[in-house]
Tab-separated table of C-alpha atoms in Angstrom:
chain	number	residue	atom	x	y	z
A	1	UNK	CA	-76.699	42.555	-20.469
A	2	UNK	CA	-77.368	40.010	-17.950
A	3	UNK	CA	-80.687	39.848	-16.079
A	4	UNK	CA	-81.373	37.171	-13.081
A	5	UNK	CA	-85.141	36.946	-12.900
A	6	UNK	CA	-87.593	35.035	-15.124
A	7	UNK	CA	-89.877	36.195	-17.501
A	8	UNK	CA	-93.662	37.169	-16.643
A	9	UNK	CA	-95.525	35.723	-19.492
A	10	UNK	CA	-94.861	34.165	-22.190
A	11	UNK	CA	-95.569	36.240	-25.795
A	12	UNK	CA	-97.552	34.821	-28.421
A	13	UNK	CA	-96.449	36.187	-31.394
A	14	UNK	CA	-96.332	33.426	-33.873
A	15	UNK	CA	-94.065	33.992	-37.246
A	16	UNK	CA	-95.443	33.084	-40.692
A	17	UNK	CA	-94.903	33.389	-44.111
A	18	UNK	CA	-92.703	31.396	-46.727
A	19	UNK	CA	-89.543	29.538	-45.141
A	20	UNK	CA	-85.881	29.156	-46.691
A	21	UNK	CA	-83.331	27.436	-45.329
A	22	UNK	CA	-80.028	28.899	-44.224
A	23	UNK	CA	-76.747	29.288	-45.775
A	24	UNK	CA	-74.508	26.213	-44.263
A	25	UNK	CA	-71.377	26.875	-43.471
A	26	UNK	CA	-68.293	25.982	-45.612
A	27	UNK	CA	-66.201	24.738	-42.558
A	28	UNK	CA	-69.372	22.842	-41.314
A	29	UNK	CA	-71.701	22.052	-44.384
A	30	UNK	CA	-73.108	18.957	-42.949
A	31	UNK	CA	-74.399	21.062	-40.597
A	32	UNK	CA	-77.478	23.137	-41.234
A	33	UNK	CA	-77.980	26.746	-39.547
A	34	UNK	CA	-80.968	25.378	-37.672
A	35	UNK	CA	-84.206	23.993	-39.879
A	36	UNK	CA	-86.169	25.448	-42.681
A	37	UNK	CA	-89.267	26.037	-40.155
A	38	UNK	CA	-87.034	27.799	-37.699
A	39	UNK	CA	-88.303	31.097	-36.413
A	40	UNK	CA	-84.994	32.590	-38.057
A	41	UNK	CA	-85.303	31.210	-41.467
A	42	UNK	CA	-89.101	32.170	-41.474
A	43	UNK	CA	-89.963	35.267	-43.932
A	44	UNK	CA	-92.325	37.719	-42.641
A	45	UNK	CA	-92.579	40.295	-45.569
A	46	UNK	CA	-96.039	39.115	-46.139
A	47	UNK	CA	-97.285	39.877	-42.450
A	48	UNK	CA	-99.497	43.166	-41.595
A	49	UNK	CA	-97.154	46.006	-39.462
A	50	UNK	CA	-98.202	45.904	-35.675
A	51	UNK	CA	-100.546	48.965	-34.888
A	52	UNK	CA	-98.189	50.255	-31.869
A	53	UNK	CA	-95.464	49.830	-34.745
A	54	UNK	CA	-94.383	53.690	-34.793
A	55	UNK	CA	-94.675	53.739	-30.810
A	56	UNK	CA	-91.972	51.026	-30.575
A	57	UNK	CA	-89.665	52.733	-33.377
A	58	UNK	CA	-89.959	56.212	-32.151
A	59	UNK	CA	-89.120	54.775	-28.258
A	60	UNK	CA	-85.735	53.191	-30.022
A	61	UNK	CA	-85.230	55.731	-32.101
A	62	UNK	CA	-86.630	56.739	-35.544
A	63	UNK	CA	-84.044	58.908	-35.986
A	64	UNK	CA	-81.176	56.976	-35.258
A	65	UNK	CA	-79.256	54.860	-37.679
A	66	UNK	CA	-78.067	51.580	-38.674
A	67	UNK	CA	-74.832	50.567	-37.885
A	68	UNK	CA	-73.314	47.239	-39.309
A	69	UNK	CA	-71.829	45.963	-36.137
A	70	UNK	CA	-68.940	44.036	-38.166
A	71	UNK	CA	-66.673	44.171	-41.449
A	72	UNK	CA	-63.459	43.417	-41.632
A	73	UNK	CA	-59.530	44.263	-40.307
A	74	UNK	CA	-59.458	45.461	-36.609
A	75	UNK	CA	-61.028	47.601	-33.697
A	76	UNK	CA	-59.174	48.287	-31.181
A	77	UNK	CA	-56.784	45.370	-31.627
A	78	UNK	CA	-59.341	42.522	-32.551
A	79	UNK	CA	-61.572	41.327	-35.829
A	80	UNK	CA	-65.419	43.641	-35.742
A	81	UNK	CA	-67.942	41.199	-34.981
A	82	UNK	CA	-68.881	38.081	-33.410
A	83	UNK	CA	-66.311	35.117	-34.671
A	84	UNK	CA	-67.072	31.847	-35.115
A	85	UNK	CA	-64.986	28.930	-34.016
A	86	UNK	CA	-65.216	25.325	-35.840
A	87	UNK	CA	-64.243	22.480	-34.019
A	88	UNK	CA	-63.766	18.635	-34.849
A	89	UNK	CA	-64.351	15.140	-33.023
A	90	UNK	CA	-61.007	15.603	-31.604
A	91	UNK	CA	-61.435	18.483	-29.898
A	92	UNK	CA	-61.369	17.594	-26.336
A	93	UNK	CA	-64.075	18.984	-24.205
A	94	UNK	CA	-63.922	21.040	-20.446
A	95	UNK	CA	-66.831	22.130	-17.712
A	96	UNK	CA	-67.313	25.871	-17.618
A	97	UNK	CA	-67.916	27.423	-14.180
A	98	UNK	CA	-70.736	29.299	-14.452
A	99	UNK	CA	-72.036	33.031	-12.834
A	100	UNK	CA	-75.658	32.047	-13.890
A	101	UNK	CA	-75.284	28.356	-13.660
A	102	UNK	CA	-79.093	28.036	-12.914
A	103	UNK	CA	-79.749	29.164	-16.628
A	104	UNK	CA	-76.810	27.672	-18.330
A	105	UNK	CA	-76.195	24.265	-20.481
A	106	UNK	CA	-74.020	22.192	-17.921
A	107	UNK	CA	-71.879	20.967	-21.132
A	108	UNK	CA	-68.833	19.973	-21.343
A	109	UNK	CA	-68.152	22.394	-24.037
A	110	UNK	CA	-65.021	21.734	-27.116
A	111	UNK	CA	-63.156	24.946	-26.176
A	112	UNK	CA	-59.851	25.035	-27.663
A	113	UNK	CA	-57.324	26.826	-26.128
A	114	UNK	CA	-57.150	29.086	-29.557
A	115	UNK	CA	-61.026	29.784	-29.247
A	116	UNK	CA	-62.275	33.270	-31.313
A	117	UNK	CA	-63.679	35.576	-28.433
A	118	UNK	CA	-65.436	38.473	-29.661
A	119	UNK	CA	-63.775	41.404	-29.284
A	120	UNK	CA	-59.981	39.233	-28.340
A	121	UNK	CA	-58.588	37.904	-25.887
A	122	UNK	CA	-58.009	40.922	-24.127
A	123	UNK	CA	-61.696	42.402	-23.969
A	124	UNK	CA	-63.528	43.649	-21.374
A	125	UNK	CA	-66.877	43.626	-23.352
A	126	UNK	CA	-69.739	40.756	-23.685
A	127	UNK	CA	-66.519	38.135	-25.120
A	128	UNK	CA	-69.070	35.598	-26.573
A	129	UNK	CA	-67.942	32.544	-27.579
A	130	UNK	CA	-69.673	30.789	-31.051
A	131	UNK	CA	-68.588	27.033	-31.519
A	132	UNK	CA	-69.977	24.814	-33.868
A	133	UNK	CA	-69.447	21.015	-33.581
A	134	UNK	CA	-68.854	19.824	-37.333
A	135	UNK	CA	-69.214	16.251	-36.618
A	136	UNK	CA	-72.303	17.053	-34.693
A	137	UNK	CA	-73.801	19.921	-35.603
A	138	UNK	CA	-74.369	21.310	-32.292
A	139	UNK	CA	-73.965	24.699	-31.617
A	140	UNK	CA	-72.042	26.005	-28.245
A	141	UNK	CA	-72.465	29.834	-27.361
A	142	UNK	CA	-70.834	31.445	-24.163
A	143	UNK	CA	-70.994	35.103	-22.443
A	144	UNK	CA	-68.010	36.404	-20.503
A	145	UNK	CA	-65.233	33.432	-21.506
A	146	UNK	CA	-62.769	33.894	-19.872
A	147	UNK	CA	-59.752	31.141	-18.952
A	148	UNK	CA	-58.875	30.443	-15.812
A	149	UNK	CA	-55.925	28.006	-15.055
A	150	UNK	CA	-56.341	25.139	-17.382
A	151	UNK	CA	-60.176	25.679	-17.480
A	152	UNK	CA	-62.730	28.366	-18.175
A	153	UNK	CA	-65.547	30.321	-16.697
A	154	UNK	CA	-68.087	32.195	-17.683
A	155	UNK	CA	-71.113	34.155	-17.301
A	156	UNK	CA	-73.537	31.599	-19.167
A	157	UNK	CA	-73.622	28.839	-21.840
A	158	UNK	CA	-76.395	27.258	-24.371
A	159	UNK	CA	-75.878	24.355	-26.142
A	160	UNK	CA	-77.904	24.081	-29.005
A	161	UNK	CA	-78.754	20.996	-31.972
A	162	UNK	CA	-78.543	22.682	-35.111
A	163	UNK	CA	-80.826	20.206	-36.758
A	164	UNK	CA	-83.660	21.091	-33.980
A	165	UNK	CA	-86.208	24.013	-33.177
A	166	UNK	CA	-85.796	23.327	-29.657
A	167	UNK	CA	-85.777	26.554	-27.258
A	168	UNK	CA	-85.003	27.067	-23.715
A	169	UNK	CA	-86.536	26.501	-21.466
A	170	UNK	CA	-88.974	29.216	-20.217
A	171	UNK	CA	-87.527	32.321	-18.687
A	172	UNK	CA	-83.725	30.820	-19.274
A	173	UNK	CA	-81.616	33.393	-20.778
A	174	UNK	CA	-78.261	32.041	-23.187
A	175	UNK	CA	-75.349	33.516	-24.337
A	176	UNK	CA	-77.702	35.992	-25.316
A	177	UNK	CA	-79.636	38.357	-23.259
A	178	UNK	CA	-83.116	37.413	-25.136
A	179	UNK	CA	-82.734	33.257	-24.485
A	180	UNK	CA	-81.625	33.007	-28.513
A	181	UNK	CA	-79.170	31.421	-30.017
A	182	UNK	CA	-76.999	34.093	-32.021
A	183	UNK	CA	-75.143	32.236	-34.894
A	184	UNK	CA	-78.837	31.920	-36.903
A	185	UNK	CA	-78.722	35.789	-36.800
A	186	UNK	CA	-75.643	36.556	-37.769
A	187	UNK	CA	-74.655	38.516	-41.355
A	188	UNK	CA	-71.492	35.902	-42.768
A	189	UNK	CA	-69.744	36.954	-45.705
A	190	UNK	CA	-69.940	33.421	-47.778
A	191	UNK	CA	-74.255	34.270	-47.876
A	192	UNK	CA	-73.177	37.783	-49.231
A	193	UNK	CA	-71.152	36.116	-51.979
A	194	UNK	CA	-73.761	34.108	-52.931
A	195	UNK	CA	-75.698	37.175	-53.215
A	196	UNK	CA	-78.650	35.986	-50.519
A	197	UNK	CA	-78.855	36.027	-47.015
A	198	UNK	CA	-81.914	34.029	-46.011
A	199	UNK	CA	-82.840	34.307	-42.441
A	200	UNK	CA	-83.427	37.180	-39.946
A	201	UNK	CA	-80.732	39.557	-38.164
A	202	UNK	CA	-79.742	39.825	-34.819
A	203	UNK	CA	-79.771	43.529	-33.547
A	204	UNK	CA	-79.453	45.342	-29.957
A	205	UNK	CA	-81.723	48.095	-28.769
A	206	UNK	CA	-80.362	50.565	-25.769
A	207	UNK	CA	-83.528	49.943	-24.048
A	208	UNK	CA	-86.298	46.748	-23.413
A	209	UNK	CA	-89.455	46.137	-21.587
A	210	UNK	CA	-89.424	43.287	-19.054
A	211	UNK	CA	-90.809	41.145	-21.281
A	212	UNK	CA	-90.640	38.767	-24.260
A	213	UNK	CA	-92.141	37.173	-27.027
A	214	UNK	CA	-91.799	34.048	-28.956
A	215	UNK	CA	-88.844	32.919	-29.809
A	216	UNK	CA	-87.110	34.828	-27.334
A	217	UNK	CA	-87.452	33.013	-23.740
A	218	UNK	CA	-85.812	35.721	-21.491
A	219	UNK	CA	-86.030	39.640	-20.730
A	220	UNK	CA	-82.734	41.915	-19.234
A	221	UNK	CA	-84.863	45.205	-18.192
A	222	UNK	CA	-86.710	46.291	-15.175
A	223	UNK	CA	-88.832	48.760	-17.069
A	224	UNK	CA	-92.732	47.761	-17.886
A	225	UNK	CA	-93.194	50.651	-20.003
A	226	UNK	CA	-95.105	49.457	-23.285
A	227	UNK	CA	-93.142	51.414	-25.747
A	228	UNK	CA	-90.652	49.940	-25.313
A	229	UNK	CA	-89.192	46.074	-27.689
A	230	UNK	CA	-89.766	43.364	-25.494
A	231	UNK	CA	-86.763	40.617	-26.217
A	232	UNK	CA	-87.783	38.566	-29.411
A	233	UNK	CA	-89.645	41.671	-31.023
A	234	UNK	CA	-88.945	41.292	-34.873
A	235	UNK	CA	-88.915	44.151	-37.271
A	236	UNK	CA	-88.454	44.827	-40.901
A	237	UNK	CA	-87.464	47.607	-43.586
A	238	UNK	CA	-90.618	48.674	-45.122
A	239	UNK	CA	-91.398	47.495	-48.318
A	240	UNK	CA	-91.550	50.971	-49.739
A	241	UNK	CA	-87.848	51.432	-48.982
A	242	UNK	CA	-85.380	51.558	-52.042
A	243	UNK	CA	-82.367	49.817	-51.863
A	244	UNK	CA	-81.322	50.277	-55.466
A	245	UNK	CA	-78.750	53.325	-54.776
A	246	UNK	CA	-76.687	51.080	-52.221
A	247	UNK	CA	-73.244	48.962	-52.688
A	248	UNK	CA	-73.721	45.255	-53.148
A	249	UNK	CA	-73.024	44.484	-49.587
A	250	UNK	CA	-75.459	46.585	-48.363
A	251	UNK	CA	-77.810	45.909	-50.908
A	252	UNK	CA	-78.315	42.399	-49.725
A	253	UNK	CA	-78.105	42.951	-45.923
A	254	UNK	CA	-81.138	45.623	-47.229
A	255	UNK	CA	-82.925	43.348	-49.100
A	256	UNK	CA	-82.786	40.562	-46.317
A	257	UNK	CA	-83.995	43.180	-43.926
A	258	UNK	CA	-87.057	43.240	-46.142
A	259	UNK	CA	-87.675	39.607	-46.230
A	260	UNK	CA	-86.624	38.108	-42.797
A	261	UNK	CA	-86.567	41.262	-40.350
A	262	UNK	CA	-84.105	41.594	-37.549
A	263	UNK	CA	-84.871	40.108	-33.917
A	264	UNK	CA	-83.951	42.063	-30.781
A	265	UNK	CA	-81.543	40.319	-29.510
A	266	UNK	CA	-79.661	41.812	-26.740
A	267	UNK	CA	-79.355	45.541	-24.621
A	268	UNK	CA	-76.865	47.732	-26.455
A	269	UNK	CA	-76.349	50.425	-29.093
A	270	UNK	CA	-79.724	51.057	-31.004
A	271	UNK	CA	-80.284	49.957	-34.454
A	272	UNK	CA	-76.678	47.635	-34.724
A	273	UNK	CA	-77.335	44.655	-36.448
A	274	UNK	CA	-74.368	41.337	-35.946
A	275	UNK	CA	-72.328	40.348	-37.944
A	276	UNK	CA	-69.288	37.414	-38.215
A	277	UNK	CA	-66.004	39.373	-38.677
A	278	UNK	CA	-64.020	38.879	-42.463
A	279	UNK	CA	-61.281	39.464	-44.101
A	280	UNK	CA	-63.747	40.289	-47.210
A	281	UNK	CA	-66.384	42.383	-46.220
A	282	UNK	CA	-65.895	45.623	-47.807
A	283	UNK	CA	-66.368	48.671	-44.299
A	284	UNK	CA	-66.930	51.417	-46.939
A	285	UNK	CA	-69.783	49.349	-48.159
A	286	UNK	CA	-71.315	48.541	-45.123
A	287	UNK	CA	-70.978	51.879	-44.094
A	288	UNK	CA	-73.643	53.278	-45.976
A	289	UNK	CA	-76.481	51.336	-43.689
A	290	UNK	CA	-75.862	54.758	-42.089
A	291	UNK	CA	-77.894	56.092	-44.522
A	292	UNK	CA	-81.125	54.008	-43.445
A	293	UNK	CA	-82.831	55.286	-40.047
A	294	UNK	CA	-85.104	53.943	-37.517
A	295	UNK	CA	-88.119	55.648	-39.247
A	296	UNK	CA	-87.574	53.079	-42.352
A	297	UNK	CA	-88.648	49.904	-40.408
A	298	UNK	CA	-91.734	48.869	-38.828
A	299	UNK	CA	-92.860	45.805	-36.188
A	300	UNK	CA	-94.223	42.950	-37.634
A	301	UNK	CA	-97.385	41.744	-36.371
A	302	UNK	CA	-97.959	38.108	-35.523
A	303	UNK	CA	-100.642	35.681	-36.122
């Protein structure tokens, strides 16, 4: 996932279209999920494809499918998806030790002792870490928790103001391999039950190009071949695609996929889009994103 050098120039794709602002959460809803104009909350049905569009698909595969990368009860002993912790003003905070302190938020970070670590406590995988700060609305994101003694470590950290469209700085990766902050792109059950999710996915590609574009601020390849997603490259179901036949879980992941695209994210299994794990999300329903393939989306092209 992890990549130690900096990025090579800076893309300039610039995201426009109508804005909406994100679903706040119920155990946080002072906070918002990042402002209206953020990059996440921006719509981009309304922009023209990019022309290298089908070169990008076919390189991550137009024939692969999509795979909801969350739902509910267990895998392999722990909740599917990324969890979100929620902590108070009396959470007391800790120093992380760092493996890619150059690039990483100093902190202190609120980590409670009980923190939700994707994939449990027992994982070997990427174990992020998603805290959000209700009395301040700041967001804390870690790769590779782990505890040690009466502290922590881990590979990186971003702290993050959830009322600001600041990014890192340039070249700094995050918790996330593309420099992004991964709460704004995750699918959470409450937006499904209100029947609208209004902001772009977060989804992982097997392969990038050392290189990335706006908002990203970091690349995790060695490989300059231009087929290949740079980190930050957003794409979208084409308009043309009918959603109609699908369950109403899907059916709304779908139609958000129409409006607000999904962001490459991270290195990992093509075409799996994030989620927050639930107790309410229905895996039969979700399943059926199978049914949608590469071949259904397309780049968007900035302006």
């Amino acid at each position: 996932m992890r990549s130690a050098v900096l990025f090579l120039c800076l893309g300039t794709l610039l995201l426009g279209g109508s804005t909406a602002s994100a679903l706040k959460m119920p155990s946080a809803p002072r906070c918002p999920v990042f402002p209206k104009s953020n990059p996440w909350n921006q719509r981009v049905d309304s922009l023209p494809a990019a022309a290298n569009s089908d070169e990008i698909v076919r390189s991550i595969g137009a024939n692969g499918s999509v795979h909801a990368d969350f739902g509910s009860g267990l895998w392999e002993g722990a909740p599917i998806g990324i969890p979100i912790t929620v902590v108070g003003r009396k959470q007391r905070k800790t120093l992380v030790s760092f493996e890619y302190a150059d690039e990483s938020d100093r902190g202190p970070y609120p980590i409670p002792r009980t923190v939700k670590i994707e994939g449990g406590r027992s994982s070997t995988g990427d174990r992020h870490a998603i805290i959000v700060d209700r009395r301040s609305c700041r967001l804390y994101e870690l790769y590779a928790l782990y505890p040690k003694g009466r502290g922590w470590t881990a590979g990186s950290g971003a702290i993050w103001s959830l009322r600001s469209n600041k990014l890192r700085p340039a070249g700094w990766t995050s918790a996330d391999a593309a420099g992004l902050p991964i709460l704004p792109g995750l699918a959470r059950y409450d937006e499904v039950k209100r029947g609208v999710i209004d902001h772009a996915l977060r989804f992982t590609v097997q392969r990038t190009r050392r290189a990335y574009v706006f908002p990203a601020r970091h690349y995790a390849s060695d490989s300059n071949d231009p087929s290949l997603p740079p980190m930050g490259l957003r794409l979208r179901l084409k308009a043309s695609f009918d959603v109609s036949g699908y369950p109403r879980q899907a059916r709304i992941v779908l139609v958000a996929l129409k409006r607000y695209g999904m962001i490459v994210a991270d290195n990992g299994s093509s075409w799996y889009i994030t989620g927050a794990p639930d107790s309410r999300w229905s895996n039969d329903q979700l399943h059926t994103l199978g049914r949608v393939k590469g071949s259904d989306f397309e780049v968007v092209e900035g302006r």
